[in-house]
Coordinates of C-alpha atoms (C1' of nucleotides) in Angstrom, one line a residue:
Chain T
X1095 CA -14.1 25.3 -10.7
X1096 CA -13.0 21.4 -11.6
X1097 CA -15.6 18.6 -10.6
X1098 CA -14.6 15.7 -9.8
X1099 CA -16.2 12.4 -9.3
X1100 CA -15.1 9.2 -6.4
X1101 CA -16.9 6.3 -7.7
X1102 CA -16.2 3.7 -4.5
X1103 CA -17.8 -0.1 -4.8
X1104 CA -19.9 -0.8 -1.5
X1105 CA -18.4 -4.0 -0.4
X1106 CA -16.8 -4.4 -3.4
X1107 CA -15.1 -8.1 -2.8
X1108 CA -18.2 -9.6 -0.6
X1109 CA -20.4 -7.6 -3.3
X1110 CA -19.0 -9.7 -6.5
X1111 CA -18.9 -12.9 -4.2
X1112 CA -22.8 -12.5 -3.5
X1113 CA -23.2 -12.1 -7.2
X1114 CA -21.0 -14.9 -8.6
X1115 CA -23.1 -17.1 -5.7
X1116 CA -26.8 -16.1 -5.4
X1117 CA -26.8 -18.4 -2.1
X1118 CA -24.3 -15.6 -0.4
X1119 CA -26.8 -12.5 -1.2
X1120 CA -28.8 -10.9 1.7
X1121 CA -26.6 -12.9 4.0
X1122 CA -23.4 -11.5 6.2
X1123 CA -20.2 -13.1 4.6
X1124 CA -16.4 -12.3 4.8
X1125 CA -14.1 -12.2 2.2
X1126 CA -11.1 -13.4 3.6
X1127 CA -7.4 -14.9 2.3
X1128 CA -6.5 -18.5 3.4
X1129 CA -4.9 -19.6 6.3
X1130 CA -5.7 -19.7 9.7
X1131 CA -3.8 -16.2 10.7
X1132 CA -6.2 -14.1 7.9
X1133 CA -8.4 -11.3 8.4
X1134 CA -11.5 -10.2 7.3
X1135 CA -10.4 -8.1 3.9
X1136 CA -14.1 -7.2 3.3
X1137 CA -17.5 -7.9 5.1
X1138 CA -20.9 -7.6 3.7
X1139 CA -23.5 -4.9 5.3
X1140 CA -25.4 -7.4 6.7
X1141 CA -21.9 -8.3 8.0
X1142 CA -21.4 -4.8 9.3
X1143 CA -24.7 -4.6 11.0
X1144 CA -22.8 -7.3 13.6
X1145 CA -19.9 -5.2 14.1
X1146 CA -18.0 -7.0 12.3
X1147 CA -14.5 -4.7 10.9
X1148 CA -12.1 -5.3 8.0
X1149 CA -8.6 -6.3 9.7
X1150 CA -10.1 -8.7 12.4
X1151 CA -9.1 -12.2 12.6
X1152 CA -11.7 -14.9 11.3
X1153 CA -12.5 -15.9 15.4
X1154 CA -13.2 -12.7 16.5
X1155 CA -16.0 -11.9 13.7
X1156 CA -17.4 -15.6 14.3
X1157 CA -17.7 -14.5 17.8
X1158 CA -19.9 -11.1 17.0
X1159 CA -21.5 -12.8 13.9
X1160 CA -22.3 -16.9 15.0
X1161 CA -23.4 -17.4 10.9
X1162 CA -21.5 -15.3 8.9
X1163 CA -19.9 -17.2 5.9
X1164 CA -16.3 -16.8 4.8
X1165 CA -15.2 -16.6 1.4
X1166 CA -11.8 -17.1 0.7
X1167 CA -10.8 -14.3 -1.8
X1168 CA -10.5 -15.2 -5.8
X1169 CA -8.0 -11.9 -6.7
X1170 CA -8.7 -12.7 -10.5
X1171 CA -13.0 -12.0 -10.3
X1172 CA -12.1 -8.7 -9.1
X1173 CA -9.2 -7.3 -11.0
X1174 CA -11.7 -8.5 -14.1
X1175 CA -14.2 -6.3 -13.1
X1176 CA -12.2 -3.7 -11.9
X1177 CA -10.5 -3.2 -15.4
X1178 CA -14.2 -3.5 -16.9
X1179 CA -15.7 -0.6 -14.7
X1180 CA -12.9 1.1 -16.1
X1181 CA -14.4 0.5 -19.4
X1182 CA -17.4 2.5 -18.2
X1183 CA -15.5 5.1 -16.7
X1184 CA -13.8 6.7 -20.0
X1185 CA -16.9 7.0 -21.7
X1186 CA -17.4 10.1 -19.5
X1187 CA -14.0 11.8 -19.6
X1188 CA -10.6 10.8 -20.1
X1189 CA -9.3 11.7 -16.9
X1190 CA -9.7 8.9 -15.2
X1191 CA -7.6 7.7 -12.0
X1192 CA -7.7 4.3 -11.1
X1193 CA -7.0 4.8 -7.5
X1194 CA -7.2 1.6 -6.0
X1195 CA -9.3 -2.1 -7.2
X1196 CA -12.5 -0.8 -6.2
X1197 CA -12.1 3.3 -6.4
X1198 CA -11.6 5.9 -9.1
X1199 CA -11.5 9.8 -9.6
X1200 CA -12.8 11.4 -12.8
X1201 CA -12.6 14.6 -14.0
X1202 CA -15.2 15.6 -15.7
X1203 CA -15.0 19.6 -15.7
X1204 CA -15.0 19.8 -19.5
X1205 CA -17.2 17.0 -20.1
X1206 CA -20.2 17.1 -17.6
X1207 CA -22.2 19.3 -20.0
X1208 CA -22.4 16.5 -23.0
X1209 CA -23.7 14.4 -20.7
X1210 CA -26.8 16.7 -18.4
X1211 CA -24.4 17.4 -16.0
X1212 CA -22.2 15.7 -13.2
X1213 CA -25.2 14.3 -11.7
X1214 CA -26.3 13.0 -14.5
X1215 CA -22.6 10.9 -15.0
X1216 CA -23.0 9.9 -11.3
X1217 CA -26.2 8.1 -11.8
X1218 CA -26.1 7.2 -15.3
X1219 CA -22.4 5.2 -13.7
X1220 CA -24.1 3.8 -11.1
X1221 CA -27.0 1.9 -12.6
X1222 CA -24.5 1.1 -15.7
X1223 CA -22.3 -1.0 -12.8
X1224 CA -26.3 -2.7 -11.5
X1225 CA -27.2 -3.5 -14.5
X1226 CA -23.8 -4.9 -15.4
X1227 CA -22.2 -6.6 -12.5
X1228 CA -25.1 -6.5 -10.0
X1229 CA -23.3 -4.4 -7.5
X1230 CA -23.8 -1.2 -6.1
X1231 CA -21.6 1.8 -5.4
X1232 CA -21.3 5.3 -4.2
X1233 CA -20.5 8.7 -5.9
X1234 CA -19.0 11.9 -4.4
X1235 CA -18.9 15.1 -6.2
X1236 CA -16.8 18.1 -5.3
X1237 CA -14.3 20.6 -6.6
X1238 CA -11.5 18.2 -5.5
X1239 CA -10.5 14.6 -4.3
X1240 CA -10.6 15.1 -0.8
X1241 CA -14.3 16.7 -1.3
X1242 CA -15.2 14.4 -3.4
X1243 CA -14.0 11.3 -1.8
X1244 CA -15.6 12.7 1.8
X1245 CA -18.8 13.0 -0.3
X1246 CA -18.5 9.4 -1.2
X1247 CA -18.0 8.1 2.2
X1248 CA -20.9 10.5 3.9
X1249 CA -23.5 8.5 0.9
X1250 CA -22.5 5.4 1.1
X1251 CA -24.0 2.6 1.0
X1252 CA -25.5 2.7 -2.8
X1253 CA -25.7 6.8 -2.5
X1254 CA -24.6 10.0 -4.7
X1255 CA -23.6 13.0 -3.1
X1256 CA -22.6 16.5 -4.4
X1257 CA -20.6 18.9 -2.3
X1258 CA -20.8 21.9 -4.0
X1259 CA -18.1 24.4 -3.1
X1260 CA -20.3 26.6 -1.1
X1261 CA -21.5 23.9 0.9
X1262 CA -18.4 23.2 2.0
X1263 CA -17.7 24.8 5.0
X1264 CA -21.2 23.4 6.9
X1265 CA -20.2 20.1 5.7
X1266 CA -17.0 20.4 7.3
X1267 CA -18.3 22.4 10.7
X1268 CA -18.6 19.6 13.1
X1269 CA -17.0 16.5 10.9
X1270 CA -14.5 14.7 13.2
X1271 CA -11.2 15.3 11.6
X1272 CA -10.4 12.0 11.1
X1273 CA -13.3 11.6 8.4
X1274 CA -10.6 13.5 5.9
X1275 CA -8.6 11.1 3.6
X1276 CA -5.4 11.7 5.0
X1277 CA -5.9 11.9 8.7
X1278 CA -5.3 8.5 10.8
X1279 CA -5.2 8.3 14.1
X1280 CA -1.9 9.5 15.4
X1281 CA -2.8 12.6 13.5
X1282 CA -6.1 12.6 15.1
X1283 CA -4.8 12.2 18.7
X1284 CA -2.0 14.8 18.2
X1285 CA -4.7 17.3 17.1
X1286 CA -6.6 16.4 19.8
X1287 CA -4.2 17.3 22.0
X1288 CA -4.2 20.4 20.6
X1289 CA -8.0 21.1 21.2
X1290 CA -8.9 20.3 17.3
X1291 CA -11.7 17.8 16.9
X1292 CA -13.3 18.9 13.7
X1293 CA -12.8 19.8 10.5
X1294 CA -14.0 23.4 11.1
X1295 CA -11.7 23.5 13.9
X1296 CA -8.6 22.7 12.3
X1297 CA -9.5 25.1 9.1
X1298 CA -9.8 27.7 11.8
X1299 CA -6.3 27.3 13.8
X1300 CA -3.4 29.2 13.0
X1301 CA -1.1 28.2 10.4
X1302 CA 1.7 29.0 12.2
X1303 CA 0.7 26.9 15.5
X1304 CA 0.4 23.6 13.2
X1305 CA 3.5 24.1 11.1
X1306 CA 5.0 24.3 14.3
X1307 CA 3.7 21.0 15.6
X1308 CA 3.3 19.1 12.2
X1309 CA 6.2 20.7 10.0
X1310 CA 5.8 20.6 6.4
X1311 CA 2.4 18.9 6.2
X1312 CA 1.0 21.7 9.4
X1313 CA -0.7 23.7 6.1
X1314 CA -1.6 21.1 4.4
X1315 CA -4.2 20.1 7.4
X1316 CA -5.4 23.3 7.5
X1317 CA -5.9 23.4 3.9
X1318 CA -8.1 20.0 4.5
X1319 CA -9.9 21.6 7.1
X1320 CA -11.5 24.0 5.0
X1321 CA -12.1 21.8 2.5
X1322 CA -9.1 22.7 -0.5
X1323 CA -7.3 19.7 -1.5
X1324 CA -4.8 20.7 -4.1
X1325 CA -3.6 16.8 -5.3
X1326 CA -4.1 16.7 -9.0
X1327 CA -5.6 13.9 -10.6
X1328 CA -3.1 11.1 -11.7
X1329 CA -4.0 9.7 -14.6
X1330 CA -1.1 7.9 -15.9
X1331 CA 0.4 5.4 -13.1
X1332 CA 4.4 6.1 -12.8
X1333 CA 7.0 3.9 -12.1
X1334 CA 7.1 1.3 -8.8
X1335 CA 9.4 2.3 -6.0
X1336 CA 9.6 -0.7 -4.4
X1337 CA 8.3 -4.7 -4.7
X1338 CA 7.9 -6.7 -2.3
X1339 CA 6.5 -10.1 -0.9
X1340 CA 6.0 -10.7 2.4
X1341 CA 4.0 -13.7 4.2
X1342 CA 2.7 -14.8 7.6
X1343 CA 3.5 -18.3 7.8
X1344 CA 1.1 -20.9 9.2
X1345 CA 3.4 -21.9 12.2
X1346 CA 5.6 -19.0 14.0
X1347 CA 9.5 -20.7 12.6
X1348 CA 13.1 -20.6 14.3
X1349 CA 14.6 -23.2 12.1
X1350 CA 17.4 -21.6 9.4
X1351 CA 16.2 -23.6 7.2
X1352 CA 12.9 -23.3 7.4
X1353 CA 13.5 -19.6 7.8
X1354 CA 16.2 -19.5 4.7
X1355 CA 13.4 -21.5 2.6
X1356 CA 11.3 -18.9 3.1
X1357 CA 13.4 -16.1 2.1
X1358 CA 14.2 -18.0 -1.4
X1359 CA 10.5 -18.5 -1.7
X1360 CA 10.0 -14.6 -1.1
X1361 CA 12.9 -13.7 -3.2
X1362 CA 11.4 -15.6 -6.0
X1363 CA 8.6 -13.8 -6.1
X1364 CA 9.8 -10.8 -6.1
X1365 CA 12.6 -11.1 -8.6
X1366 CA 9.9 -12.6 -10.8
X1367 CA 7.6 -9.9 -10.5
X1368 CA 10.5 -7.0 -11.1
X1369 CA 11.9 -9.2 -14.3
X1370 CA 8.4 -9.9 -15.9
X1371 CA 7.7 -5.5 -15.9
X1372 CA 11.4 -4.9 -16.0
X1373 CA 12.4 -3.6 -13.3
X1374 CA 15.7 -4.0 -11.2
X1375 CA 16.7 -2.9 -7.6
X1376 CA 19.7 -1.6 -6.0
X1377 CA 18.4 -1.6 -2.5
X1378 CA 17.3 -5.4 -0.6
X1379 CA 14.9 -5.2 2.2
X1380 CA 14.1 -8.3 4.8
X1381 CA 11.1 -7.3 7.1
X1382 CA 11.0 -10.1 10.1
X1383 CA 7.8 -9.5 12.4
X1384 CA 8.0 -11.8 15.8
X1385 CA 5.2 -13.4 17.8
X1386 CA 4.4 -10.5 19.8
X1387 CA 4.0 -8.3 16.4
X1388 CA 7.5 -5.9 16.9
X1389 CA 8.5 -6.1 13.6
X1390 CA 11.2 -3.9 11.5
X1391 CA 12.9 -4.0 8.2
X1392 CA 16.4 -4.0 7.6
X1393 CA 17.8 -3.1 3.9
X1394 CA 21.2 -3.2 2.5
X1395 CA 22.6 -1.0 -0.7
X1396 CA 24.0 -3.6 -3.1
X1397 CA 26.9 -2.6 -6.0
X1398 CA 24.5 -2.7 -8.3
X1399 CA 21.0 -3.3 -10.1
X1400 CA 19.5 -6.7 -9.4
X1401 CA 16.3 -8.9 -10.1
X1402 CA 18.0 -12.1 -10.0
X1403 CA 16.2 -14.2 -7.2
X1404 CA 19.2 -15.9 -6.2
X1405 CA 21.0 -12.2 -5.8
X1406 CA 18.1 -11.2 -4.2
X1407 CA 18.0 -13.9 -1.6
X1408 CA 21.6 -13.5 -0.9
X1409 CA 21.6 -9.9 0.1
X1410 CA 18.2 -11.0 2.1
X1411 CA 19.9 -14.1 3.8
X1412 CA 23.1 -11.3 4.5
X1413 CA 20.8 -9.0 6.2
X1414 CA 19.3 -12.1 8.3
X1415 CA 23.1 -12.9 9.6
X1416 CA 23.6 -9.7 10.6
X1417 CA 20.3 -9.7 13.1
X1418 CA 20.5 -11.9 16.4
X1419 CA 16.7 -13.5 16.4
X1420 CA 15.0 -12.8 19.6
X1421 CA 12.6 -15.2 19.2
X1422 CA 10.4 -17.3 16.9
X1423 CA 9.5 -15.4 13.2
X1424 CA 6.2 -14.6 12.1
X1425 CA 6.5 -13.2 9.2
X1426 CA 9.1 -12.8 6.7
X1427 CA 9.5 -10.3 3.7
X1428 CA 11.8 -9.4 1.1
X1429 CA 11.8 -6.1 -0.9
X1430 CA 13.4 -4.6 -3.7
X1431 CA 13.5 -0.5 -3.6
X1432 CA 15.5 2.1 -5.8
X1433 CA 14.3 0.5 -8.4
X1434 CA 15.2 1.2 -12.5
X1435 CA 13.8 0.0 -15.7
X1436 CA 15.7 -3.3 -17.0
X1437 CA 15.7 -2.4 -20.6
X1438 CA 18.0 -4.7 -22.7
X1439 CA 20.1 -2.0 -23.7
X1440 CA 20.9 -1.3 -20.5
X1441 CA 21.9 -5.0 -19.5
X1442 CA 25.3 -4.3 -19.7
X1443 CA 24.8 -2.5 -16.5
X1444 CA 23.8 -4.9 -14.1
X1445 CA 26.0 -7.2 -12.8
X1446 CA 24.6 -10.5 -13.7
X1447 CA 25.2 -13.0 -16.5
X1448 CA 24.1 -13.7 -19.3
X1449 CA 23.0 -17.5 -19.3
X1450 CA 22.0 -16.8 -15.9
X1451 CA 19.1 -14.7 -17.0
X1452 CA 17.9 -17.0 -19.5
X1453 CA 17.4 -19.5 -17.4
X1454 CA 15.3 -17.3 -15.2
X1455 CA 13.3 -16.6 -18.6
X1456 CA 12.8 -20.6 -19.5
X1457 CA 11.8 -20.8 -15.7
X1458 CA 9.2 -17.7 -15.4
X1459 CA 7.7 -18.6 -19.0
X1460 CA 7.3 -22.4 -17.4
X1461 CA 5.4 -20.6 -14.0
X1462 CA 3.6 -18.0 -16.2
X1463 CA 2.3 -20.8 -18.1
X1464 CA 1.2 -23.7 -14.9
X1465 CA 1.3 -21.4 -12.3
X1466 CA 3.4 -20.2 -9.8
X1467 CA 5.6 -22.5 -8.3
X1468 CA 5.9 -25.1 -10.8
X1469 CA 9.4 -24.9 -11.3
X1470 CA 11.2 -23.9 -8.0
X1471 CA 14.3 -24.9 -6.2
X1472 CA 14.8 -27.7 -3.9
X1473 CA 14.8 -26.7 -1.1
X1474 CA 11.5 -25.2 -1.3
X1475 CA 9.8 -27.5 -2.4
X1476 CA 9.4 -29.5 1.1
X1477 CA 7.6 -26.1 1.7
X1478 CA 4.4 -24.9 2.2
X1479 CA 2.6 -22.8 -1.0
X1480 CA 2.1 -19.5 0.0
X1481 CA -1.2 -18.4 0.5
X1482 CA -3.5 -16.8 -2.3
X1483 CA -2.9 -13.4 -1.3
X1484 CA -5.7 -10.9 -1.3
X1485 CA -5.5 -7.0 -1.2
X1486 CA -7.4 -4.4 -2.0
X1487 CA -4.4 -2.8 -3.1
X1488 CA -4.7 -4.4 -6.9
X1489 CA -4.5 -2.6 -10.4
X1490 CA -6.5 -4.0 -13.0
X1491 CA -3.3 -4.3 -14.9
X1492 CA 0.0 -3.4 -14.9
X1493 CA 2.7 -4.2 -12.0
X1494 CA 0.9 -3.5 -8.6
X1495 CA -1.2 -6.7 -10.1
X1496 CA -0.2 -9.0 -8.4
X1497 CA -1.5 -12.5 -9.2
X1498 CA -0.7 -15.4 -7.4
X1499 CA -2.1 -18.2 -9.0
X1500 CA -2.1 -21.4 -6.4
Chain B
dT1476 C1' -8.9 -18.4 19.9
dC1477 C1' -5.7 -14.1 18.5
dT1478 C1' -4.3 -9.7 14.9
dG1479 C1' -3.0 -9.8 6.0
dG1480 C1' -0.5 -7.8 2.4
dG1481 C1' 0.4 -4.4 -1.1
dG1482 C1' 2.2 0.1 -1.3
dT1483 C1' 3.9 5.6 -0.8
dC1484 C1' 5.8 9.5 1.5
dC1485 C1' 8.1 11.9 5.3
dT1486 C1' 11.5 12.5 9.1
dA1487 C1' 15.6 12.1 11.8
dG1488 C1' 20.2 10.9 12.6
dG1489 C1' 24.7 9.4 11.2
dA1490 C1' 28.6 8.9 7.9
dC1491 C1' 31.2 11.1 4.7
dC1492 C1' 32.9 14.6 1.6
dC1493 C1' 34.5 19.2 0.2
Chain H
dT109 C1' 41.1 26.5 24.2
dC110 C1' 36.5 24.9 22.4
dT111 C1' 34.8 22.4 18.3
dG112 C1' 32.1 25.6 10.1
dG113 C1' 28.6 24.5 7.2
dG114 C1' 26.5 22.7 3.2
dG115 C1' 25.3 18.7 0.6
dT116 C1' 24.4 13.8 -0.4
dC117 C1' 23.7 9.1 0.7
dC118 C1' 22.2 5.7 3.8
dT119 C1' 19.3 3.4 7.3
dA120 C1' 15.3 2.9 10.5
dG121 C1' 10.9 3.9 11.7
dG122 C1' 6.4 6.0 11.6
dA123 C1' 2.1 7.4 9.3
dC124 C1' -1.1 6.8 6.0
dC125 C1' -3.8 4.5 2.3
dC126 C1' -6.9 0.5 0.2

DNA sequence: TCTGGGGTCCTAGGACCC
DNA sequence: TCTGGGGTCCTAGGACCC
């Protein structure tokens, strides 16, 4: 039977904040990005105690929480510590996923005995990442991910919990179904529907009745509800799918110009991202979002390969004519999908010149070097900067890091 | 006084081809 | 008189995650 380990930070942004500013600890703060239109990415649990929920805007959590104190998000404190918990991590096994900035699976099936047990890792791990960083976290164990990632979010805060396999089922009994990694809400509600409202419920219905309803995932759910998860660990990270930038902009825009800045802007940073890993897309995405949030995404197949910023924000400024704006934009993004490697022996396979890409080379060593921005065209640079993104959604390393130095 | 940004995967319908 | 069937590619949108 494997055993794995979720190691999850408590309040992992507001957590390093508190302990890179002693005046912030004990108190409820937000980490949040900048702008007027950000949310709350993380909140302390003194925060919490006010009610006070990732994803709401800065006014509503001033009205629950009158003192709380807003930090605007530094993306480069956290991917450091997040690529030096890794650190910790392999001494224990080397099956280690790096799920997301402040979250990791290990596998320690064959290692646990060297080290008294899985137990043993969980809290040896824990006080390691006290004594260390001064933060706390949570560990779930279990025979899988989904266990051991429930486990983790029944401890938390600063808690370790192991959920042996034969404790599964009473675990699950009465656990609202939505507590399973996996389930959202529109899941929730269309099992509700159906009469499921726990975990012991849906391990229990027929697997007939929710293939019928669900189609190819109907088993999976009832796999969930009794607990067997059958996602392997994944240790090495594969290839992007897609990259993309997208940005709410202080002021809802109708100007073309404004509009087409934008787009060059976005296009920039995409095509910069895909040439500095070496990638190259075939499909172009624009997502426009208006006022009253409807937003969709229109994409265009091109001839070929591209992570040319100017090719980019051509095929982005095509899709745009295409569209008849129904009102003021939002937000803006631009996308690159069916994506390959851009090797150098390939080159001769994308359609773009030469001198053309060693420009783009002079110009992203220039931004690598004084930040982003630096060098940029024209007509951007009446424009705003964008704002220092923040998102939990950050690798220590790698592509999906996505820095954005103001 | 309003609601971020980075992704992945799945489905459904239409075009097109043989 | 009554409209194949399988396969691929493409687009749009929804659901989920941190």
């Amino acid at each position: 039977m494997p055993i794995i380990l979720c190691i999850d930070m408590d309040a992992f942004f507001a957590s390093v904040e508190q302990q890179a500013n002693p005046k912030l600890r004990g108190k409820a703060i937000a980490v949040i990005g900048s702008g007027h239109r950000t949310v709350i990415t993380t909140r302390s649990y003194e925060a919490r105690k006010f009610g006070v929920k990732t994803g709401m805007n800065i006014y509503e959590a001033k009205k629950l929480c009158p003192h709380i104190i807003f930090v605007v998000g530094d993306n480069e404190k956290y991917t450091h510590t997040c690529a030096e918990l890794q650190k910790i991590y392999i001494r224990f096994t080397p099956d280690v996923e790096i799920y997301s900035i402040d979250e990791a699976f290990l596998d320690v099936t064959t290692t646990h005995h060297l080290f008294d047990g899985p137990e043993s890792i969980g809290y040896v791990i824990k006080k390691e990442i006290k004594k260390k960083f001064g933060i706390n976290c949570t560990v779930g164990i279990a025979p899988n991910i989904l266990m051991a990632k429930l486990a983790s979010d029944l401890a938390k805060p600063d808690g370790l919990r192991w959920i042996k396999e034969e404790d599964a089922q009473s675990v699950l009994h009465s656990l609202p179904v939505k507590e399973l990694w996996g389930i959202g809400s529109a899941i929730e509600r269309r099992l509700g529907d159906m009469g499921i409202k726990t975990c012991g419920e849906l391990g229990n219905a027929p697997a007939s009745l929710l293939r019928n309803k669900f189609g190819i995932i109907g088993e999976t759910l009832k796999l969930m509800g009794l607990g067997i998860c059958r996602r392997p660990l994944i240790v090495r990270e594969g290839d992007p799918k897609s990259i993309g930038h997208s940005m709410t902009l202080p002021r809802d825009i109708s100007s073309r110009k404004h509009i087409e800045a934008q787009l060059l802007k976005l296009s920039e940073m995409v095509g910069r991202r895909a040439r500095k890993y070496g990638f190259a897309g075939k499909k172009v995405s624009l997502t426009i979002r208006y006022p009253d949030f409807e937003t969709f995404t229109k994409q265009a197949t091109l001839p070929g390969y591209t992570n040319i910023t100017h090719e980019i924000y051509r095929h982005a400024v095509c899709i745009l004519d295409a569209v008849r704006l129904k009102d003021k934009v939002r937000l803006l993004g631009v996308s690159i999908s069916s994506l390959m490697r851009d090797s150098n022996d390939q080159a001769t396979l994308f359609d773009y010149k030469r001198k053309e890409k060693s420009i783009l080379g002079a110009v992203d060593a220039v931004n690598d070097r004084y930040g982003d921005f630096t060098v940029m065209w024209a007509s951007c640079l009446e424009q705003l900067k964008p704002p220092s993104v923040i998102s939990p959604a950050w690798r220590p390393s790698g592509i999906r890091n996505v820095k954005i130095k103001k």
